[in-house]
Coordinates of C-alpha atoms in Angstrom, one line a residue:
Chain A
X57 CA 3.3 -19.5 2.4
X58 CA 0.6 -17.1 2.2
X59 CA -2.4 -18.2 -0.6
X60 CA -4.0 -15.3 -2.5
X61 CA -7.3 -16.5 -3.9
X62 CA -9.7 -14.3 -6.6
X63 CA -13.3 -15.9 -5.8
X64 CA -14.6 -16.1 -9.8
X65 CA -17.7 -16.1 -11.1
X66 CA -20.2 -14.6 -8.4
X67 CA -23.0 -12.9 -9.9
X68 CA -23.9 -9.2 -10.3
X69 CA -25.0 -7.4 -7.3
X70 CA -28.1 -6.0 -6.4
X71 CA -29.8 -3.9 -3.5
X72 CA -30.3 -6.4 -0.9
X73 CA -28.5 -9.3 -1.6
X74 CA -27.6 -11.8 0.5
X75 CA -23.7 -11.0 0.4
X76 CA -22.9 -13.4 3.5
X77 CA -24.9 -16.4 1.5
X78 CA -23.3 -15.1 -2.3
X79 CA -20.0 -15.3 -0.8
X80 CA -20.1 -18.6 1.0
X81 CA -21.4 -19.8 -2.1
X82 CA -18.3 -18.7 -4.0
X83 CA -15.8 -19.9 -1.1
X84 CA -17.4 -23.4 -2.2
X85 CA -17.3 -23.2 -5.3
X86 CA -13.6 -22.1 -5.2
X87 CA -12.9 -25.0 -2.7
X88 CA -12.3 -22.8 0.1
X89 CA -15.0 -23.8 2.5
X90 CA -14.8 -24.4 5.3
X91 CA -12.9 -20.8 6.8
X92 CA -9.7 -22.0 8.2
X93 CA -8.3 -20.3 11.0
X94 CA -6.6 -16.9 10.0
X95 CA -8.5 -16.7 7.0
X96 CA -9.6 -13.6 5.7
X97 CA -12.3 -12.2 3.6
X98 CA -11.2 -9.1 1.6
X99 CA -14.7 -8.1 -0.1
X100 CA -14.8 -4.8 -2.3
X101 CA -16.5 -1.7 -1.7
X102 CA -17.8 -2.1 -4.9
X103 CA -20.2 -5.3 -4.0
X104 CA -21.2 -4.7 -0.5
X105 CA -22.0 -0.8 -1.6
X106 CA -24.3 -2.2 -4.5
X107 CA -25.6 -4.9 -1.8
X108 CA -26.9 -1.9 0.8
X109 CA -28.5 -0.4 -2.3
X110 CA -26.2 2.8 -2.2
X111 CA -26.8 3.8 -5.7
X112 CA -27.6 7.4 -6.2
X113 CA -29.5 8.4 -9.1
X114 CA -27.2 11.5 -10.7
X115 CA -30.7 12.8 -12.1
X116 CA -32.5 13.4 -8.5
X117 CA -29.4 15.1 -7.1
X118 CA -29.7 18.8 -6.7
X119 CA -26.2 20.5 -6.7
X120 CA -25.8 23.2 -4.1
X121 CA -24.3 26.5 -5.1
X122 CA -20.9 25.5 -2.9
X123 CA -21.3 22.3 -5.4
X124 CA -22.0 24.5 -9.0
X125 CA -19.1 26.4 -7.9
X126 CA -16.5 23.3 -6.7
X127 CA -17.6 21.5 -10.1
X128 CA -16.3 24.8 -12.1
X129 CA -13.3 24.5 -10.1
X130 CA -12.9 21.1 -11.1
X131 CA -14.4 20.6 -13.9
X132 CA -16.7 17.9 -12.7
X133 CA -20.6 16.8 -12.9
X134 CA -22.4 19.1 -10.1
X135 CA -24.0 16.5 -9.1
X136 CA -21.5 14.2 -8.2
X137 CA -20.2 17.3 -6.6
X138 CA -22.7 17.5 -4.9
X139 CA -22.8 14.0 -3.6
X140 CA -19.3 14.3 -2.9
X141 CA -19.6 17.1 -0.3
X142 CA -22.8 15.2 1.3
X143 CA -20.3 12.5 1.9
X144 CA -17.5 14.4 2.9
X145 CA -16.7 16.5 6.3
X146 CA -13.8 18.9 4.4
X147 CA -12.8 19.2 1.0
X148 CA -8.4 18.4 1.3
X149 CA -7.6 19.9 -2.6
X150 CA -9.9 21.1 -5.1
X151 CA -8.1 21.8 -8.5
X152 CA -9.4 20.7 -12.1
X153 CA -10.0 17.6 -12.3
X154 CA -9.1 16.3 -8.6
X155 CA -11.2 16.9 -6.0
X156 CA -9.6 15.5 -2.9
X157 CA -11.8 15.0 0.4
X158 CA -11.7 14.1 4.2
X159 CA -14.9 11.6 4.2
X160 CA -16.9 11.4 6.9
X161 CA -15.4 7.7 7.6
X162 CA -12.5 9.8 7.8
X163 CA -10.9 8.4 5.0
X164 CA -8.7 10.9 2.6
X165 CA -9.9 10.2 -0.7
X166 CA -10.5 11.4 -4.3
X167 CA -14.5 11.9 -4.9
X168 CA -15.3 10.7 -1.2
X169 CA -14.7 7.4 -3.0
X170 CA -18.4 7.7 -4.6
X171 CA -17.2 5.6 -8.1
X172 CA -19.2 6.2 -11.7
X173 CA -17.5 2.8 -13.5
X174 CA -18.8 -0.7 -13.5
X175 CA -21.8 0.2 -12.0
X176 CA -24.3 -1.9 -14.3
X177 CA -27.0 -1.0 -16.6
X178 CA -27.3 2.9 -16.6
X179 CA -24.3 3.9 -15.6
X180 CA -23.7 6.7 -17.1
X181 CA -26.2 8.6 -14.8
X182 CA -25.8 6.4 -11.3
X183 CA -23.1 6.7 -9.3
X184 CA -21.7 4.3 -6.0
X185 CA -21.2 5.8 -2.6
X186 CA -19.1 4.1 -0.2
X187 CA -20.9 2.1 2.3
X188 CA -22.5 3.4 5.2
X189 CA -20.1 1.7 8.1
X190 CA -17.8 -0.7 6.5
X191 CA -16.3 -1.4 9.7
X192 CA -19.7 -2.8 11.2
X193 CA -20.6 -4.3 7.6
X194 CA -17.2 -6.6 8.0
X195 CA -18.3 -7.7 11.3
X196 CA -21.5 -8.7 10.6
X197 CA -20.0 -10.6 7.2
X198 CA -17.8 -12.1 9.5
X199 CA -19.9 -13.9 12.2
X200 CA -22.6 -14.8 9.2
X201 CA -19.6 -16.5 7.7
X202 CA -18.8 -18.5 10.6
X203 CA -18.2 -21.9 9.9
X204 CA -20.2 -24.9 12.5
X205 CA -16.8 -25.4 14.0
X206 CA -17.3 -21.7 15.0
X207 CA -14.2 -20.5 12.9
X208 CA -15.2 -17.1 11.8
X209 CA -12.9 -15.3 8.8
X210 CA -11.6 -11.7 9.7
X211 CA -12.7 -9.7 7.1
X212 CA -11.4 -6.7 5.1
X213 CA -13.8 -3.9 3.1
X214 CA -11.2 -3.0 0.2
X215 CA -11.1 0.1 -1.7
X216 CA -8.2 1.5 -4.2
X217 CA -6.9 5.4 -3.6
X218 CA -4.2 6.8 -4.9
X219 CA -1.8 8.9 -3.0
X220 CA 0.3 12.1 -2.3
X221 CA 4.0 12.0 -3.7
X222 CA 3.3 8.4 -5.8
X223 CA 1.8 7.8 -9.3
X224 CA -1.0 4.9 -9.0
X225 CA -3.9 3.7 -6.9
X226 CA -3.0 0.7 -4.6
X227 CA -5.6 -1.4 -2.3
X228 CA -6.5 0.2 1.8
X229 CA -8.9 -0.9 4.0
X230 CA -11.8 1.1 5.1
X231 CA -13.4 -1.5 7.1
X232 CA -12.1 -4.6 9.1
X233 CA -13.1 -6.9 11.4
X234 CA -11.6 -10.1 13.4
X235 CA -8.2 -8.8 13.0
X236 CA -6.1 -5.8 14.1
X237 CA -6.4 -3.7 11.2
X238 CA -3.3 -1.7 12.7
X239 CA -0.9 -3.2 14.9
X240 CA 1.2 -1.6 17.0
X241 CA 4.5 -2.9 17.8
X242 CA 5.6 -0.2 20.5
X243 CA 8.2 -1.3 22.8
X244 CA 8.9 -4.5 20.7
X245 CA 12.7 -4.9 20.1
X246 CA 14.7 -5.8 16.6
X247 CA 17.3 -8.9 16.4
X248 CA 19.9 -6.6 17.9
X249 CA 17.9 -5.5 21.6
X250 CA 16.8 -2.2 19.8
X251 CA 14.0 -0.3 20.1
X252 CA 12.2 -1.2 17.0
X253 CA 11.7 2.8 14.9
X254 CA 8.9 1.4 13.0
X255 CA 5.8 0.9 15.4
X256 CA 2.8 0.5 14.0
X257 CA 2.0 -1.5 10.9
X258 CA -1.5 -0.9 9.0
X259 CA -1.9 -4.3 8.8
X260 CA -5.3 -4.4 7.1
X261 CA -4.5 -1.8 4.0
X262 CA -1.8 -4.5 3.1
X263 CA -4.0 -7.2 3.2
X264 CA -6.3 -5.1 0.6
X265 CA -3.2 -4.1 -1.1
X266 CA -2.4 -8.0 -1.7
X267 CA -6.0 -8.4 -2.3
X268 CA -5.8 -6.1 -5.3
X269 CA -2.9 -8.2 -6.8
X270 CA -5.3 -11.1 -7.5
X271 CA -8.3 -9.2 -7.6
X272 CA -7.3 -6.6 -10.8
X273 CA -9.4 -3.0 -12.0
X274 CA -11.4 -2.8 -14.2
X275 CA -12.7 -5.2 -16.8
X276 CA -11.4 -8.6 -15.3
X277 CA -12.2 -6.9 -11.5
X278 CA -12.3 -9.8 -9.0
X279 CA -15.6 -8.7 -6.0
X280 CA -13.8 -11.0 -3.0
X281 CA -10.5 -12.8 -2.2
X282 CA -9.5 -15.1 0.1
X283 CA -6.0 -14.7 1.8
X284 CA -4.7 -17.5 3.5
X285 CA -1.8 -18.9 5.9
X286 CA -1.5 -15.4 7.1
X287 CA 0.0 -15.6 11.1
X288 CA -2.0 -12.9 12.1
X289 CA -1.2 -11.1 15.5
X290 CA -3.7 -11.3 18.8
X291 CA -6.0 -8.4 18.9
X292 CA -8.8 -6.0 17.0
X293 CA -9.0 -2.8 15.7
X294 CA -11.3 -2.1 12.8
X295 CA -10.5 -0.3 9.5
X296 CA -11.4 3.3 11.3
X297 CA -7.8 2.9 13.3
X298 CA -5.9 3.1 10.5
X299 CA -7.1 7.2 9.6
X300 CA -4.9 9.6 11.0
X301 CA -7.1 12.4 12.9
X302 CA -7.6 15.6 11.7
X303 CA -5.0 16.9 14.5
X304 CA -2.1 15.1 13.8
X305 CA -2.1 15.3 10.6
X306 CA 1.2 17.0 8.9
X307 CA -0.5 17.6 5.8
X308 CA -3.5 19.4 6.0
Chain B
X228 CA -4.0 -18.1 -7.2
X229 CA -1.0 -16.6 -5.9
X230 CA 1.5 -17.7 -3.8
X231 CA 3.5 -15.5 -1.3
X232 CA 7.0 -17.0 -0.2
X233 CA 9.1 -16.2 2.4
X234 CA 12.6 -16.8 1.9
X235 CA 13.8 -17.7 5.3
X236 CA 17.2 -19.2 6.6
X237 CA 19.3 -16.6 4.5
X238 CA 22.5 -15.4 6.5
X239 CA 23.6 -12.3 8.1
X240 CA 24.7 -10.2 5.0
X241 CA 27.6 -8.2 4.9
X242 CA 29.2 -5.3 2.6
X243 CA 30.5 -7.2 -0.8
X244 CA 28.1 -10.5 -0.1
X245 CA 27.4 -11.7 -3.8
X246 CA 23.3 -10.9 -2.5
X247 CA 22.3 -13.1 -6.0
X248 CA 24.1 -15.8 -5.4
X249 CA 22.7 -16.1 -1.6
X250 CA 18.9 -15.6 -3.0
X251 CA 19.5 -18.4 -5.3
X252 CA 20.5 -20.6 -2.9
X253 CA 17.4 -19.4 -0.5
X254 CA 15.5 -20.3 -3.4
X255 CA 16.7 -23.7 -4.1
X256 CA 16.6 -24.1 -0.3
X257 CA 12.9 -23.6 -0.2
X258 CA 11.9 -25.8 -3.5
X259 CA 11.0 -22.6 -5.5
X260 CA 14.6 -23.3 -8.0
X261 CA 14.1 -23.1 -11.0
X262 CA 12.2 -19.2 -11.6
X263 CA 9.0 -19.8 -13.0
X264 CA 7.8 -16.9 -15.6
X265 CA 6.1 -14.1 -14.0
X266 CA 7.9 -15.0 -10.7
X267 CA 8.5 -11.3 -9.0
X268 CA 11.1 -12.2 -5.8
X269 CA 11.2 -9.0 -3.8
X270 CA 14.0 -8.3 -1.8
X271 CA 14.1 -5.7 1.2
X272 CA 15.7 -2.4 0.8
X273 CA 17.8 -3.6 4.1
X274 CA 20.2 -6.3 3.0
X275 CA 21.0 -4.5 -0.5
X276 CA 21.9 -1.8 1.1
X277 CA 24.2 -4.0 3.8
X278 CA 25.4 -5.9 0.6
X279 CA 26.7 -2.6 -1.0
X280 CA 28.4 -1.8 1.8
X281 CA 25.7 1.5 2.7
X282 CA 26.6 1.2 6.1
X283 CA 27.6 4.9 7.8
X284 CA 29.9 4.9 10.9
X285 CA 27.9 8.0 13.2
X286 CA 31.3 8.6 15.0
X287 CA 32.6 9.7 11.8
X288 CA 30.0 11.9 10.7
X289 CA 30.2 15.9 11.1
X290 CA 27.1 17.9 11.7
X291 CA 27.0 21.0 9.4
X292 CA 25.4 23.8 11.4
X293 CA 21.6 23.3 9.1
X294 CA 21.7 19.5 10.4
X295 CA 22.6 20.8 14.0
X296 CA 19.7 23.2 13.8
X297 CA 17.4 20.6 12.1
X298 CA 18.1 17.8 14.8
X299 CA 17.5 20.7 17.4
X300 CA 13.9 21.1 16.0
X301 CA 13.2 17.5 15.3
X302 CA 14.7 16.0 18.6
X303 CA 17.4 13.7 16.5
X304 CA 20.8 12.8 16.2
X305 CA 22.5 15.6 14.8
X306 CA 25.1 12.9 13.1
X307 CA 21.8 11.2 11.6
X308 CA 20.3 13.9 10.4
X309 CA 23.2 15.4 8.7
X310 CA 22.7 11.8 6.8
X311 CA 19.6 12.6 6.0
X312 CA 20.3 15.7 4.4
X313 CA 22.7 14.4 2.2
X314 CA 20.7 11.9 1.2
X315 CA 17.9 14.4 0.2
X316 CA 17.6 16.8 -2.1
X317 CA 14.6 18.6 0.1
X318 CA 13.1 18.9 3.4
X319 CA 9.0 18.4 3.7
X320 CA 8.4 18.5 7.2
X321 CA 10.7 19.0 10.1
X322 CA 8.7 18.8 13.8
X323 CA 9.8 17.3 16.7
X324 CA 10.1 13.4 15.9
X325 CA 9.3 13.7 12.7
X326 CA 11.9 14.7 9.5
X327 CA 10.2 13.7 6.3
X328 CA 12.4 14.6 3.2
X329 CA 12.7 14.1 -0.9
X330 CA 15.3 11.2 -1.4
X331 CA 17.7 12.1 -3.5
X332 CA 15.5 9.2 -5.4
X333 CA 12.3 11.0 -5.3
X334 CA 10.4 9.0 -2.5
X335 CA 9.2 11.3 0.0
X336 CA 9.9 9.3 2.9
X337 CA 10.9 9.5 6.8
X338 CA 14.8 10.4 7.5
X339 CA 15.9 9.7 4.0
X340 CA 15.1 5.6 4.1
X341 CA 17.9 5.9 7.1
X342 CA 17.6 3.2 9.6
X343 CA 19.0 2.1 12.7
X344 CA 17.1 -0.7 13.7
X345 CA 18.9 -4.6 13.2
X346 CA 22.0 -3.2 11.3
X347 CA 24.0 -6.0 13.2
X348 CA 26.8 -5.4 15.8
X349 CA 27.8 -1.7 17.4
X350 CA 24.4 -1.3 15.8
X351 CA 23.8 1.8 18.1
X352 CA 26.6 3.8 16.2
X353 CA 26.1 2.6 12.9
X354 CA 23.2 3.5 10.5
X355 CA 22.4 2.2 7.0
X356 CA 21.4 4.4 4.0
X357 CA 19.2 3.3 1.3
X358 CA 21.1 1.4 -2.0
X359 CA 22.7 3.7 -4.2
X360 CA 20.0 3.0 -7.5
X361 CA 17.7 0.2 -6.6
X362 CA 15.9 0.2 -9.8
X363 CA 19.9 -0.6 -11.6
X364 CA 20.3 -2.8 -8.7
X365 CA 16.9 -4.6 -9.3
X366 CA 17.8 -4.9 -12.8
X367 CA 21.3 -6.5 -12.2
X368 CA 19.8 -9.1 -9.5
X369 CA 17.3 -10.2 -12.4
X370 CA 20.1 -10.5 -14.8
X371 CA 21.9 -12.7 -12.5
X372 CA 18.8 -15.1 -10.8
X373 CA 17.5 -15.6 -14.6
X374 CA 18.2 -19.6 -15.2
X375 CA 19.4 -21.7 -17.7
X376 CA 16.3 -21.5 -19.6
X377 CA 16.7 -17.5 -20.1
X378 CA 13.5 -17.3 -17.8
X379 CA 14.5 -14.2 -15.3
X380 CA 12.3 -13.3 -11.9
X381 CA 11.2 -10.0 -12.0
X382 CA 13.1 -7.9 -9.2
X383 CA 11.0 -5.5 -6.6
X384 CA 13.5 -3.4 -4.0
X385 CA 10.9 -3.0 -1.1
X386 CA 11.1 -0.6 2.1
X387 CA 8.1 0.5 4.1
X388 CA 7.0 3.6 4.1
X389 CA 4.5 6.0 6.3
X390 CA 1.8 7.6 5.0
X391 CA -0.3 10.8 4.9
X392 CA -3.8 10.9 6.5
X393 CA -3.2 7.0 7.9
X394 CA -1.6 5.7 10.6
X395 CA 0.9 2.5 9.9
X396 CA 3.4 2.2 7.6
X397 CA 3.2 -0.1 4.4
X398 CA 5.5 -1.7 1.5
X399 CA 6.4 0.0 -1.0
X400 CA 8.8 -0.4 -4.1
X401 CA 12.1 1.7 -4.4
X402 CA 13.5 -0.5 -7.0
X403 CA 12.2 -2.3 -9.7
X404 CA 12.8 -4.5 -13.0
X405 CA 11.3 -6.7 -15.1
X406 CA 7.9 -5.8 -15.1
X407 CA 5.6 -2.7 -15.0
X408 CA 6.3 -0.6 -11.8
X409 CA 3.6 1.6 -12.7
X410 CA 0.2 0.1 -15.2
X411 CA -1.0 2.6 -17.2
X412 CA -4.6 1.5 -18.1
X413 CA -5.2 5.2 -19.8
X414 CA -7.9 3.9 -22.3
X415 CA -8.7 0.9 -21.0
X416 CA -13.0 0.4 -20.4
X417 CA -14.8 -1.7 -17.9
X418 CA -16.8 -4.0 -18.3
X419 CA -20.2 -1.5 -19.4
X420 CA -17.8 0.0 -22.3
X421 CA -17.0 3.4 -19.5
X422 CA -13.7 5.0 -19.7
X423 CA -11.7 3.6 -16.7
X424 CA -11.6 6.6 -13.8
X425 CA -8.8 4.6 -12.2
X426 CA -5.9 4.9 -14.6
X427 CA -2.8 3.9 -13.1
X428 CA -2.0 1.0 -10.9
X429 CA 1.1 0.9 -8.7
X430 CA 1.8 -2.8 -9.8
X431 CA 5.2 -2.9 -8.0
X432 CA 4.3 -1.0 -4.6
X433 CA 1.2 -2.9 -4.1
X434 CA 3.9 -6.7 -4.4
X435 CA 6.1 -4.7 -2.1
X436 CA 3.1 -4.7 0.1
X437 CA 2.1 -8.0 -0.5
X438 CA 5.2 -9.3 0.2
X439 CA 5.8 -7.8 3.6
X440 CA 2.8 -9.6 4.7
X441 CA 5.3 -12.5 4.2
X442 CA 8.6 -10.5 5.8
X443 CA 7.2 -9.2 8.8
X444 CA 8.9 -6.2 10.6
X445 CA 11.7 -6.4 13.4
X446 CA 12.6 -9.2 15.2
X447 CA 11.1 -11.9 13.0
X448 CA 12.2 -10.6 9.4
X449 CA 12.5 -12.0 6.6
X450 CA 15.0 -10.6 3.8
X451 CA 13.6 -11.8 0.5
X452 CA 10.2 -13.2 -0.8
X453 CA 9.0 -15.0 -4.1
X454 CA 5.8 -14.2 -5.6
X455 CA 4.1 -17.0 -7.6
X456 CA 1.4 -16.6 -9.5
X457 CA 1.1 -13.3 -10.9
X458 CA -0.4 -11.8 -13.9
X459 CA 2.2 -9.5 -14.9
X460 CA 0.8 -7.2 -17.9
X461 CA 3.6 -6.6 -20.8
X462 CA 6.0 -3.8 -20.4
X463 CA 8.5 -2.5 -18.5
X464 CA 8.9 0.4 -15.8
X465 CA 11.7 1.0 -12.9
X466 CA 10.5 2.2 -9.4
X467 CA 11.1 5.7 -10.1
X468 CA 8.1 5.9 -12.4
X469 CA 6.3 5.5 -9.3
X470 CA 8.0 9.3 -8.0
X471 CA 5.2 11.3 -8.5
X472 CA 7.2 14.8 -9.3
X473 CA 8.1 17.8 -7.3
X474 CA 5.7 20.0 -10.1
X475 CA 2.6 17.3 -9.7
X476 CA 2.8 17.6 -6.5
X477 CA -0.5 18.6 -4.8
X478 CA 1.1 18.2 -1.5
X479 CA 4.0 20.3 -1.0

């Protein structure tokens, strides 16, 4: 049985909090603590963005003339445009009211993922970029989270993007650590001797995905879950294994 | 909390297998008898589509000259891709390894949902299609699992899907009943009073996903899993309110 659990009632977020300390605090509170092996941390973009204080301030953005023009094509604030494109490496699809981007994580994305909602007092004129390297941000949440018994928590950064072909968002990982956030199952064989046709398995985006089950949008949104009595596989790859490079992609 | 259960010990299924009665017994098996409410059980595209007898003998399959000229391009069996076709109603992307089509269904997906991996024996000559409606089929395995009490589970047809832009496949829903598919939150504000940017939530994919954290992939698979624990918002929506249409399409 695997245990999906929404950790309730930490506190707002601000620039430079302790996130390692908030969310231990919450794992105890929850009855959690101590990390068991396979645990994992999924902790939204949302917090550890606010925690390394990447709030922009919509007023002392300057939109570039690529950006006034972009924003007429879509119909958007120039100056989250702008931000946008300074987070971005390529602009994917650019039609009113979408604005679709590679960002430079590498992640394909509506906005670059830079989010103008539940932001806190002011909102209407901040906005949220992602973090600056969730991948490294997971690891060092993981080994601060490390119990005495040395039992560290993999941990997943958690974001919600919607998708080609399908209505609706649904949880991915853009950062992971402790944990194979893709697994490749290459030369592994199914119940019958065969070749398994499925090979890889983006392990940490379903782990979000589950994540997002417990942890809701919106008004009743949930900043961290824990996910236990997972049997996760040997092995590490951080969230940045799971984006597809530019040259293979079918779809640009 | 919620609870993720994998229904293990089921047997082989085969074409004409009363599928509701064997999940029942699963579920009294593993102590989860009777359904609670908001129980979702999600069971894998794979043995509905063994249980409606899906299965395709290759020997007996004739290549028209587009599939001969298609598994030419794509490096596939010209008997399996002639499947494929008939199981689409549109080609995306044909290069060498790769045949992604439109289900006849909607789903963009890799060779039509057709599989060859752990179809049982003479396996190598055999291939199974996808359900004939998994949402109808979703709805009828609900009917039939709801207990004495009128209480019915939820049902969630799940396959796994690749994706765009990231590496890994993940679950998805191709069938669905008993709850929302797709949550429409159009209207909806967070918690500062904003309009919600994220508007629609693919409830049903992301338990498909959630629930093959549970199944695993290949040799170890599971067939069914019960998820406990849920919030389930009101309404109702199959699987193919997820199909994002042809004329929405960004993509194409």
């Amino acid at each position: 049985m695997i245990a999906i659990h929404p950790l309730t009632g930490m506190p707002e977020i601000y620039a430079g909090d302790d996130l390692a300390k908030m969310l231990r605090e919450a794992l105890e509170t929850a009855g959690l603590w101590p990390i068991q092996e396979n645990d994992v941390l999924v902790v939204t973009q949302k917090i550890l963005s606010k925690a390394e204080g990447r709030m922009a301030d919509l007023d002392e953005v300057r939109p570039s003339p690529e950006a006034q023009e972009l924003a007429q094509a879509t119909r958007k604030d120039p100056r989250l445009v702008e931000l946008v494109l300074r987070e971005s490496s390529a602009v994917v699809r650019a039609v009113p009211h979408v604005l679709i981007t590679r960002h430079r994580l590498g992640h394909v994305m509506a906005n670059s993922g830079i989010d103008r909602s539940n932001i806190g007092p002011g909102g209407e004129e901040r906005a949220l970029l992602l973090p600056v390297d969730p991948d490294r941000s997971a690891a060092e949440l993981s080994h601060a989270l490390a119990g005495g018994d040395g039992i560290a928590p993999a941990v997943v950064i958690s974001d919600s993007f919607g998708r080609p072909w399908r209505h609706g968002v649904v949880g991915v990982a853009i950062g992971a650590a402790g944990l194979p956030a893709l697994v490749d199952r290459r030369g592994d064989e199914d119940r019958d001797g065969r070749r398994l046709e499925v090979t890889q398995i983006a392990l940490a985006d379903q782990i979000a995905t589950a994540a997002a089950l417990a942890a809701g949008e919106g008004a009743e949104s949930i900043p961290a879950v824990l996910v236990r009595g997972l049997a996760l596989p040997p092995g590490n790859a951080p969230a940045s294994a799971l984006v597809r490079p530019v040259e293979e992609d079918l779809f640009r």
